[in-house]
mmCIF file of C-alpha atoms and ligand atoms in Angstrom:
data_model
loop_
_atom_site.group_PDB
_atom_site.id
_atom_site.type_symbol
_atom_site.label_atom_id
_atom_site.label_comp_id
_atom_site.label_asym_id
_atom_site.label_seq_id
_atom_site.Cartn_x
_atom_site.Cartn_y
_atom_site.Cartn_z
ATOM 1 C CA MET M 1 76.793 99.834 103.832
ATOM 2 C CA VAL M 2 73.884 97.894 104.946
ATOM 3 C CA SER M 3 72.737 95.117 102.682
ATOM 4 C CA SER M 4 69.176 94.988 101.596
ATOM 5 C CA ALA M 5 67.227 92.830 103.864
ATOM 6 C CA SER M 6 64.517 90.089 102.948
ATOM 7 C CA GLN M 7 61.042 90.984 103.943
ATOM 8 C CA ASN M 8 59.750 87.567 104.406
ATOM 9 C CA THR M 9 59.813 85.118 107.319
ATOM 10 C CA GLY M 10 61.971 82.302 105.883
ATOM 11 C CA LYS M 11 65.821 82.174 105.582
ATOM 12 C CA PRO M 12 67.279 84.004 102.649
ATOM 13 C CA ALA M 13 69.094 81.499 100.513
ATOM 14 C CA CYS M 14 72.052 83.546 99.739
ATOM 15 C CA ALA M 15 72.892 85.088 103.111
ATOM 16 C CA ASN M 16 75.710 83.860 105.276
ATOM 17 C CA LEU M 17 73.547 82.495 107.954
ATOM 18 C CA SER M 18 76.253 79.969 109.383
ATOM 19 C CA ALA M 19 78.301 82.806 110.910
ATOM 20 C CA PRO M 20 77.675 83.929 114.247
ATOM 21 C CA LEU M 21 74.435 86.213 114.309
ATOM 22 C CA ILE M 22 73.239 89.082 116.210
ATOM 23 C CA GLY M 23 69.427 89.684 116.512
ATOM 24 C CA GLY M 24 67.652 92.991 116.796
ATOM 25 C CA ILE M 25 64.155 93.966 117.655
ATOM 26 C CA GLU M 26 62.939 97.503 116.885
ATOM 27 C CA ALA M 27 59.778 97.379 119.220
ATOM 28 C CA GLY M 28 57.292 99.927 118.206
ATOM 29 C CA GLY M 29 53.698 100.647 119.184
ATOM 30 C CA THR M 30 52.344 99.586 115.871
ATOM 31 C CA LYS M 31 54.904 97.054 114.628
ATOM 32 C CA PHE M 32 58.042 95.097 115.652
ATOM 33 C CA VAL M 33 60.852 94.883 113.024
ATOM 34 C CA LEU M 34 62.890 91.960 113.684
ATOM 35 C CA SER M 35 66.502 91.663 112.018
ATOM 36 C CA VAL M 36 69.571 89.287 112.186
ATOM 37 C CA GLY M 37 73.050 90.363 110.983
ATOM 38 C CA THR M 38 76.681 89.603 111.345
ATOM 39 C CA SER M 39 77.106 93.237 112.380
ATOM 40 C CA PRO M 40 74.981 96.411 112.572
ATOM 41 C CA THR M 41 75.945 97.371 109.278
ATOM 42 C CA GLU M 42 75.568 93.865 107.724
ATOM 43 C CA ILE M 43 71.905 92.968 108.208
ATOM 44 C CA LEU M 44 71.019 89.720 106.478
ATOM 45 C CA ALA M 45 67.371 89.158 107.127
ATOM 46 C CA SER M 46 64.525 91.048 108.494
ATOM 47 C CA THR M 47 60.789 90.830 108.798
ATOM 48 C CA THR M 48 57.900 92.940 110.316
ATOM 49 C CA ILE M 49 55.129 91.787 112.693
ATOM 50 C CA THR M 50 52.263 93.706 113.934
ATOM 51 C CA THR M 51 52.124 94.748 117.615
ATOM 52 C CA ALA M 52 49.204 92.997 119.335
ATOM 53 C CA ASP M 53 49.027 92.013 122.936
ATOM 54 C CA PRO M 54 52.467 91.084 124.504
ATOM 55 C CA GLN M 55 52.028 87.328 124.851
ATOM 56 C CA ILE M 56 51.162 87.092 121.085
ATOM 57 C CA THR M 57 53.737 89.474 119.780
ATOM 58 C CA LEU M 58 56.633 88.273 121.815
ATOM 59 C CA MET M 59 55.918 84.500 120.969
ATOM 60 C CA GLN M 60 55.793 85.596 117.224
ATOM 61 C CA ALA M 61 59.072 87.400 117.424
ATOM 62 C CA ALA M 62 60.686 84.347 119.309
ATOM 63 C CA GLY M 63 59.421 82.031 116.658
ATOM 64 C CA TRP M 64 61.035 84.023 113.947
ATOM 65 C CA PHE M 65 64.444 84.143 115.705
ATOM 66 C CA GLU M 66 64.311 80.345 116.511
ATOM 67 C CA GLN M 67 65.056 79.549 112.825
ATOM 68 C CA PHE M 68 68.678 81.204 113.259
ATOM 69 C CA ASP M 69 70.858 78.406 114.962
ATOM 70 C CA GLN M 70 73.840 80.782 115.387
ATOM 71 C CA LEU M 71 72.048 83.578 117.285
ATOM 72 C CA GLN M 72 74.785 84.796 119.801
ATOM 73 C CA SER M 73 72.941 87.952 121.192
ATOM 74 C CA LEU M 74 69.994 90.188 120.843
ATOM 75 C CA GLY M 75 69.314 93.801 121.147
ATOM 76 C CA ILE M 76 66.014 95.342 121.711
ATOM 77 C CA ALA M 77 65.235 99.074 120.798
ATOM 78 C CA SER M 78 61.825 99.786 122.303
ATOM 79 C CA PHE M 79 59.166 102.159 122.869
ATOM 80 C CA GLY M 80 59.017 103.354 126.401
ATOM 81 C CA PRO M 81 58.971 104.100 129.027
ATOM 82 C CA ILE M 82 61.493 101.370 130.060
ATOM 83 C CA ASP M 83 63.439 100.658 133.353
ATOM 84 C CA LEU M 84 67.128 100.889 131.935
ATOM 85 C CA ASP M 85 68.997 100.263 135.275
ATOM 86 C CA PRO M 86 70.784 96.831 135.188
ATOM 87 C CA SER M 87 70.713 96.723 139.046
ATOM 88 C CA SER M 88 66.642 97.239 139.137
ATOM 89 C CA SER M 89 64.567 94.162 139.531
ATOM 90 C CA ARG M 90 62.501 95.641 136.754
ATOM 91 C CA TRP M 91 65.376 96.031 134.327
ATOM 92 C CA GLY M 92 64.189 95.731 130.709
ATOM 93 C CA HIS M 93 60.558 96.051 131.795
ATOM 94 C CA ILE M 94 58.113 98.454 130.143
ATOM 95 C CA LEU M 95 56.746 100.792 132.721
ATOM 96 C CA GLU M 96 53.407 102.559 132.933
ATOM 97 C CA THR M 97 52.165 103.021 129.242
ATOM 98 C CA PRO M 98 48.821 103.940 127.686
ATOM 99 C CA LYS M 99 49.415 100.857 125.368
ATOM 100 C CA PRO M 100 46.960 98.176 126.504
ATOM 101 C CA GLY M 101 48.637 95.199 128.075
ATOM 102 C CA TRP M 102 52.168 96.407 127.993
ATOM 103 C CA THR M 103 52.613 98.053 131.342
ATOM 104 C CA GLY M 104 54.939 95.786 133.325
ATOM 105 C CA CYS M 105 55.863 93.495 130.294
ATOM 106 C CA ASP M 106 59.249 92.020 131.066
ATOM 107 C CA LEU M 107 60.490 92.504 127.378
ATOM 108 C CA ARG M 108 64.204 91.845 128.130
ATOM 109 C CA GLY M 109 63.734 88.984 130.364
ATOM 110 C CA PHE M 110 61.373 87.150 128.017
ATOM 111 C CA PHE M 111 63.940 86.825 125.300
ATOM 112 C CA ALA M 112 66.874 86.408 127.834
ATOM 113 C CA ARG M 113 65.140 83.468 129.307
ATOM 114 C CA ARG M 114 64.059 81.987 125.983
ATOM 115 C CA PHE M 115 67.416 81.988 124.305
ATOM 116 C CA SER M 116 69.822 82.021 127.189
ATOM 117 C CA ILE M 117 72.086 84.541 125.243
ATOM 118 C CA PRO M 118 73.047 88.269 126.132
ATOM 119 C CA VAL M 119 70.102 90.512 125.660
ATOM 120 C CA GLY M 120 70.596 94.322 125.568
ATOM 121 C CA ILE M 121 67.882 96.902 125.808
ATOM 122 C CA ASP M 122 67.408 100.687 125.422
ATOM 123 C CA THR M 123 64.815 102.986 124.002
ATOM 124 C CA ASP M 124 64.095 102.925 120.312
ATOM 125 C CA VAL M 125 65.345 106.543 119.868
ATOM 126 C CA ASN M 126 68.674 105.858 121.812
ATOM 127 C CA GLY M 127 69.195 102.856 119.701
ATOM 128 C CA ALA M 128 68.645 104.951 116.490
ATOM 129 C CA ALA M 129 70.706 107.837 117.902
ATOM 130 C CA LEU M 130 73.660 105.568 118.665
ATOM 131 C CA ALA M 131 73.435 103.978 115.362
ATOM 132 C CA GLU M 132 73.305 107.325 113.510
ATOM 133 C CA PHE M 133 76.103 108.572 115.627
ATOM 134 C CA ARG M 134 78.364 105.570 114.888
ATOM 135 C CA PHE M 135 77.471 104.861 111.235
ATOM 136 C CA GLY M 136 75.251 107.570 109.808
ATOM 137 C CA ALA M 137 74.965 111.262 110.181
ATOM 138 C CA GLY M 138 76.892 111.644 113.199
ATOM 139 C CA ARG M 139 80.187 110.169 112.032
ATOM 140 C CA GLY M 140 83.079 112.505 113.258
ATOM 141 C CA ALA M 141 80.780 114.465 115.544
ATOM 142 C CA VAL M 142 80.919 114.521 119.383
ATOM 143 C CA SER M 143 77.082 114.851 119.935
ATOM 144 C CA LEU M 144 74.006 113.779 118.175
ATOM 145 C CA ALA M 145 70.207 114.012 118.909
ATOM 146 C CA TYR M 146 67.836 111.521 117.132
ATOM 147 C CA ILE M 147 64.211 112.777 117.161
ATOM 148 C CA THR M 148 61.241 110.621 115.825
ATOM 149 C CA VAL M 149 58.122 112.470 115.007
ATOM 150 C CA GLY M 150 55.372 109.786 114.554
ATOM 151 C CA THR M 151 52.561 108.688 116.707
ATOM 152 C CA GLY M 152 54.505 110.328 119.581
ATOM 153 C CA ILE M 153 57.743 112.341 119.773
ATOM 154 C CA GLY M 154 60.739 110.859 121.193
ATOM 155 C CA VAL M 155 64.437 112.005 121.460
ATOM 156 C CA GLY M 156 67.664 110.067 121.883
ATOM 157 C CA LEU M 157 70.672 112.215 122.863
ATOM 158 C CA VAL M 158 74.226 110.711 122.299
ATOM 159 C CA ILE M 159 77.305 112.687 123.810
ATOM 160 C CA ASP M 160 80.724 111.029 123.358
ATOM 161 C CA ASP M 161 79.300 107.612 122.148
ATOM 162 C CA LYS M 162 76.980 107.343 125.156
ATOM 163 C CA PRO M 163 73.123 107.782 125.348
ATOM 164 C CA VAL M 164 72.423 110.377 128.013
ATOM 165 C CA LEU M 165 70.692 108.711 131.005
ATOM 166 C CA GLY M 166 69.627 110.454 134.224
ATOM 167 C CA LEU M 167 66.906 109.322 136.530
ATOM 168 C CA GLY M 168 65.640 107.167 133.853
ATOM 169 C CA HIS M 169 65.867 107.927 130.164
ATOM 170 C CA PRO M 170 64.830 111.527 129.053
ATOM 171 C CA GLU M 171 61.547 112.269 127.499
ATOM 172 C CA MET M 172 62.140 115.182 125.486
ATOM 173 C CA GLY M 173 59.009 114.751 123.503
ATOM 174 C CA HIS M 174 57.248 116.226 126.642
ATOM 175 C CA ILE M 175 58.891 119.494 127.012
ATOM 176 C CA LEU M 176 56.544 122.269 127.184
ATOM 177 C CA PRO M 177 56.815 124.641 124.145
ATOM 178 C CA ARG M 178 55.684 128.024 123.641
ATOM 179 C CA ARG M 179 52.486 128.454 121.763
ATOM 180 C CA ALA M 180 52.767 129.330 118.107
ATOM 181 C CA GLU M 181 51.090 132.527 117.063
ATOM 182 C CA GLY M 182 47.471 131.820 116.339
ATOM 183 C CA ASP M 183 47.574 128.256 117.760
ATOM 184 C CA GLN M 184 45.757 129.031 121.106
ATOM 185 C CA ASP M 185 42.603 126.809 121.129
ATOM 186 C CA PHE M 186 43.857 123.198 120.533
ATOM 187 C CA PRO M 187 44.271 121.554 123.993
ATOM 188 C CA GLY M 188 46.816 118.965 122.890
ATOM 189 C CA VAL M 189 46.467 115.190 123.087
ATOM 190 C CA CYS M 190 49.051 114.114 125.747
ATOM 191 C CA PRO M 191 47.199 112.110 128.453
ATOM 192 C CA TYR M 192 49.673 113.541 131.096
ATOM 193 C CA HIS M 193 50.473 117.190 129.818
ATOM 194 C CA GLY M 194 47.998 118.193 127.329
ATOM 195 C CA ASP M 195 49.851 120.711 125.097
ATOM 196 C CA CYS M 196 53.333 119.489 125.586
ATOM 197 C CA LEU M 197 55.425 118.985 122.392
ATOM 198 C CA GLU M 198 53.878 115.551 121.717
ATOM 199 C CA GLY M 199 50.475 116.920 122.628
ATOM 200 C CA LEU M 200 50.850 119.659 120.058
ATOM 201 C CA ALA M 201 52.876 118.340 117.118
ATOM 202 C CA SER M 202 53.067 114.512 116.947
ATOM 203 C CA GLY M 203 51.247 112.505 114.319
ATOM 204 C CA SER M 204 48.466 111.760 116.788
ATOM 205 C CA ALA M 205 48.071 115.630 117.443
ATOM 206 C CA ILE M 206 48.045 116.272 113.834
ATOM 207 C CA ALA M 207 45.251 113.774 113.262
ATOM 208 C CA ALA M 208 43.325 115.087 116.190
ATOM 209 C CA ARG M 209 43.660 118.768 114.991
ATOM 210 C CA TYR M 210 42.998 118.185 111.166
ATOM 211 C CA GLY M 211 41.722 114.517 110.713
ATOM 212 C CA LYS M 212 44.471 113.915 108.123
ATOM 213 C CA SER M 213 48.217 113.875 107.887
ATOM 214 C CA LEU M 214 50.195 116.829 107.484
ATOM 215 C CA SER M 215 51.150 116.029 103.854
ATOM 216 C CA ASP M 216 47.448 116.132 102.894
ATOM 217 C CA LEU M 217 47.101 119.696 104.210
ATOM 218 C CA SER M 218 47.582 122.491 101.446
ATOM 219 C CA PRO M 219 51.115 123.739 101.171
ATOM 220 C CA ASP M 220 50.053 127.026 102.778
ATOM 221 C CA HIS M 221 48.041 125.631 105.530
ATOM 222 C CA THR M 222 49.047 127.232 108.803
ATOM 223 C CA GLY M 223 49.203 123.794 110.511
ATOM 224 C CA ARG M 224 52.499 123.201 108.519
ATOM 225 C CA ARG M 225 54.050 126.378 109.855
ATOM 226 C CA TRP M 226 53.064 125.557 113.313
ATOM 227 C CA ILE M 227 54.368 121.953 113.417
ATOM 228 C CA ALA M 228 57.606 123.187 111.938
ATOM 229 C CA GLU M 229 57.753 125.836 114.602
ATOM 230 C CA TYR M 230 57.321 123.441 117.434
ATOM 231 C CA LEU M 231 59.892 121.130 116.055
ATOM 232 C CA GLY M 232 62.318 124.158 115.625
ATOM 233 C CA GLN M 233 61.828 124.946 119.192
ATOM 234 C CA LEU M 234 62.898 121.482 120.151
ATOM 235 C CA CYS M 235 66.037 121.989 118.037
ATOM 236 C CA HIS M 236 66.519 125.290 119.697
ATOM 237 C CA THR M 237 66.358 123.698 123.251
ATOM 238 C CA LEU M 238 68.804 121.176 122.151
ATOM 239 C CA ALA M 239 71.176 123.681 121.125
ATOM 240 C CA ALA M 240 70.519 125.819 124.276
ATOM 241 C CA THR M 241 70.904 123.007 126.834
ATOM 242 C CA VAL M 242 73.594 120.879 125.374
ATOM 243 C CA ALA M 243 74.907 122.601 122.077
ATOM 244 C CA VAL M 244 74.209 119.321 120.225
ATOM 245 C CA GLU M 245 76.093 119.261 116.839
ATOM 246 C CA ILE M 246 73.579 117.038 114.713
ATOM 247 C CA VAL M 247 69.954 116.708 114.919
ATOM 248 C CA VAL M 248 68.568 113.673 112.905
ATOM 249 C CA LEU M 249 64.693 114.137 112.442
ATOM 250 C CA GLY M 250 62.996 110.856 111.607
ATOM 251 C CA GLY M 251 59.633 109.196 111.785
ATOM 252 C CA GLY M 252 56.500 109.074 109.693
ATOM 253 C CA VAL M 253 55.602 112.797 109.991
ATOM 254 C CA MET M 254 58.970 113.944 108.756
ATOM 255 C CA GLN M 255 58.109 112.405 105.500
ATOM 256 C CA THR M 256 55.885 115.397 104.782
ATOM 257 C CA PRO M 257 57.521 117.318 101.876
ATOM 258 C CA GLY M 258 59.342 120.517 102.853
ATOM 259 C CA LEU M 259 58.988 119.859 106.620
ATOM 260 C CA ILE M 260 62.581 119.421 107.250
ATOM 261 C CA ASP M 261 63.573 122.776 105.646
ATOM 262 C CA ALA M 262 60.589 124.587 107.487
ATOM 263 C CA THR M 263 62.067 123.077 110.689
ATOM 264 C CA ARG M 264 65.578 124.390 109.976
ATOM 265 C CA ASN M 265 64.099 127.815 109.075
ATOM 266 C CA ALA M 266 62.035 127.967 112.366
ATOM 267 C CA ALA M 267 65.187 127.022 114.496
ATOM 268 C CA ASP M 268 67.171 129.965 112.785
ATOM 269 C CA MET M 269 64.341 132.276 113.444
ATOM 270 C CA LEU M 270 63.921 131.372 116.932
ATOM 271 C CA ASP M 271 67.615 131.652 117.755
ATOM 272 C CA GLN M 272 67.869 135.248 116.419
ATOM 273 C CA GLY M 273 71.623 134.700 115.886
ATOM 274 C CA TYR M 274 72.200 134.253 119.657
ATOM 275 C CA LEU M 275 73.501 130.871 120.563
ATOM 276 C CA PRO M 276 77.284 130.429 119.618
ATOM 277 C CA GLY M 277 76.684 126.976 118.321
ATOM 278 C CA ARG M 278 73.246 127.070 116.554
ATOM 279 C CA ALA M 279 74.668 128.291 113.208
ATOM 280 C CA ARG M 280 76.890 125.300 112.949
ATOM 281 C CA GLN M 281 74.106 122.801 114.278
ATOM 282 C CA ARG M 282 73.099 120.419 111.492
ATOM 283 C CA ILE M 283 69.455 119.462 111.144
ATOM 284 C CA VAL M 284 69.192 116.435 108.758
ATOM 285 C CA MET M 285 67.212 113.350 107.893
ATOM 286 C CA PRO M 286 68.162 109.801 108.953
ATOM 287 C CA GLN M 287 71.055 108.318 106.815
ATOM 288 C CA LEU M 288 70.925 104.631 107.597
ATOM 289 C CA VAL M 289 69.432 101.910 105.486
ATOM 290 C CA PRO M 290 67.284 99.892 106.126
ATOM 291 C CA GLY M 291 66.458 102.356 109.151
ATOM 292 C CA SER M 292 68.279 103.721 111.940
ATOM 293 C CA GLY M 293 66.039 101.892 114.539
ATOM 294 C CA ALA M 294 66.852 98.431 112.934
ATOM 295 C CA VAL M 295 70.619 99.158 112.695
ATOM 296 C CA GLY M 296 70.276 100.500 116.310
ATOM 297 C CA SER M 297 68.659 97.240 117.468
ATOM 298 C CA ILE M 298 71.458 95.060 116.191
ATOM 299 C CA LEU M 299 73.991 97.508 117.556
ATOM 300 C CA LEU M 300 72.472 97.116 120.997
ATOM 301 C CA GLY M 301 72.760 93.327 120.502
ATOM 302 C CA GLN M 302 76.434 93.702 119.738
ATOM 303 C CA LEU M 303 77.028 95.799 122.827
ATOM 304 C CA ALA M 304 75.172 93.279 124.924
ATOM 305 C CA LEU M 305 77.504 90.567 123.555
ATOM 306 C CA GLN M 306 80.536 92.532 124.233
ATOM 307 C CA ALA M 307 79.398 93.504 127.755
ATOM 308 C CA GLY M 308 78.031 89.904 128.505
ATOM 309 C CA HIS M 309 74.526 91.062 129.610
ATOM 310 C CA HIS M 310 73.632 87.559 130.740
ATOM 311 C CA PRO M 311 70.180 86.240 131.233
ATOM 312 C CA ARG M 312 68.488 86.240 134.571
HETATM 313 ZN ZN1 LIG K 401 53.355 115.042 127.328
#
């Protein structure tokens, strides 16, 4: 069980901070969640800083970690796209992103040089997926997908305890869905694809469509049905491609009352009883406290320590 974490930037008086510590950074487009713990399930302190330009944000994060003398390693679970190839000269760099100032940021290298400790990095959704797989909704399963539906849509897929990586990390938020009946006019908000899944069903898309959040729409509003249908299509695609056992749906949009049930129903309707594994696929909310991303970031730090990802 994860202990409750402090929400201030000082050292918590009661925590065992003389033990070897692992740091974690959940790097998001609007905030960075910084944590330290003795293991992924024993987080002792955490704080949140606002994501500003890289120089300010990284210095603030480093300043918080510098108070912990026993820091052994650090894990970063970040928004993407990221170069995840350890043999690449850009390993751990943010690749081309619409977020101002962040393209080319050497996220991993900054902390590796600053602290001279092993630093691991993966996507935020891969970190969260691995954490839920090991400690949360996926315990005992072979495969799990973690979907975040927030400003964007991201998916981390873990099979046999390994995040799936191909030519870079997958970007399943950008699959091209079938339009929901009646939803023909909205062009979508993805700057690359227009009406990909993220372009149609992310928090940004919902804001562009309605000028408010999904929770603020009336319970019988067609928008609620459409968003559930698009997320149901993603669950169906995951079942059809890799027959994934557990689908964890996280992120701010999933806090909308009834959305998880509507998504399950949509996935059932889309499948029409065809896929052998769909009926056994479980579509659930995240189970980890204080959050799958924070636990995942510490887990990435622990894996970096074990693997000895040394600075360069
Ligand atoms: Zn897209």
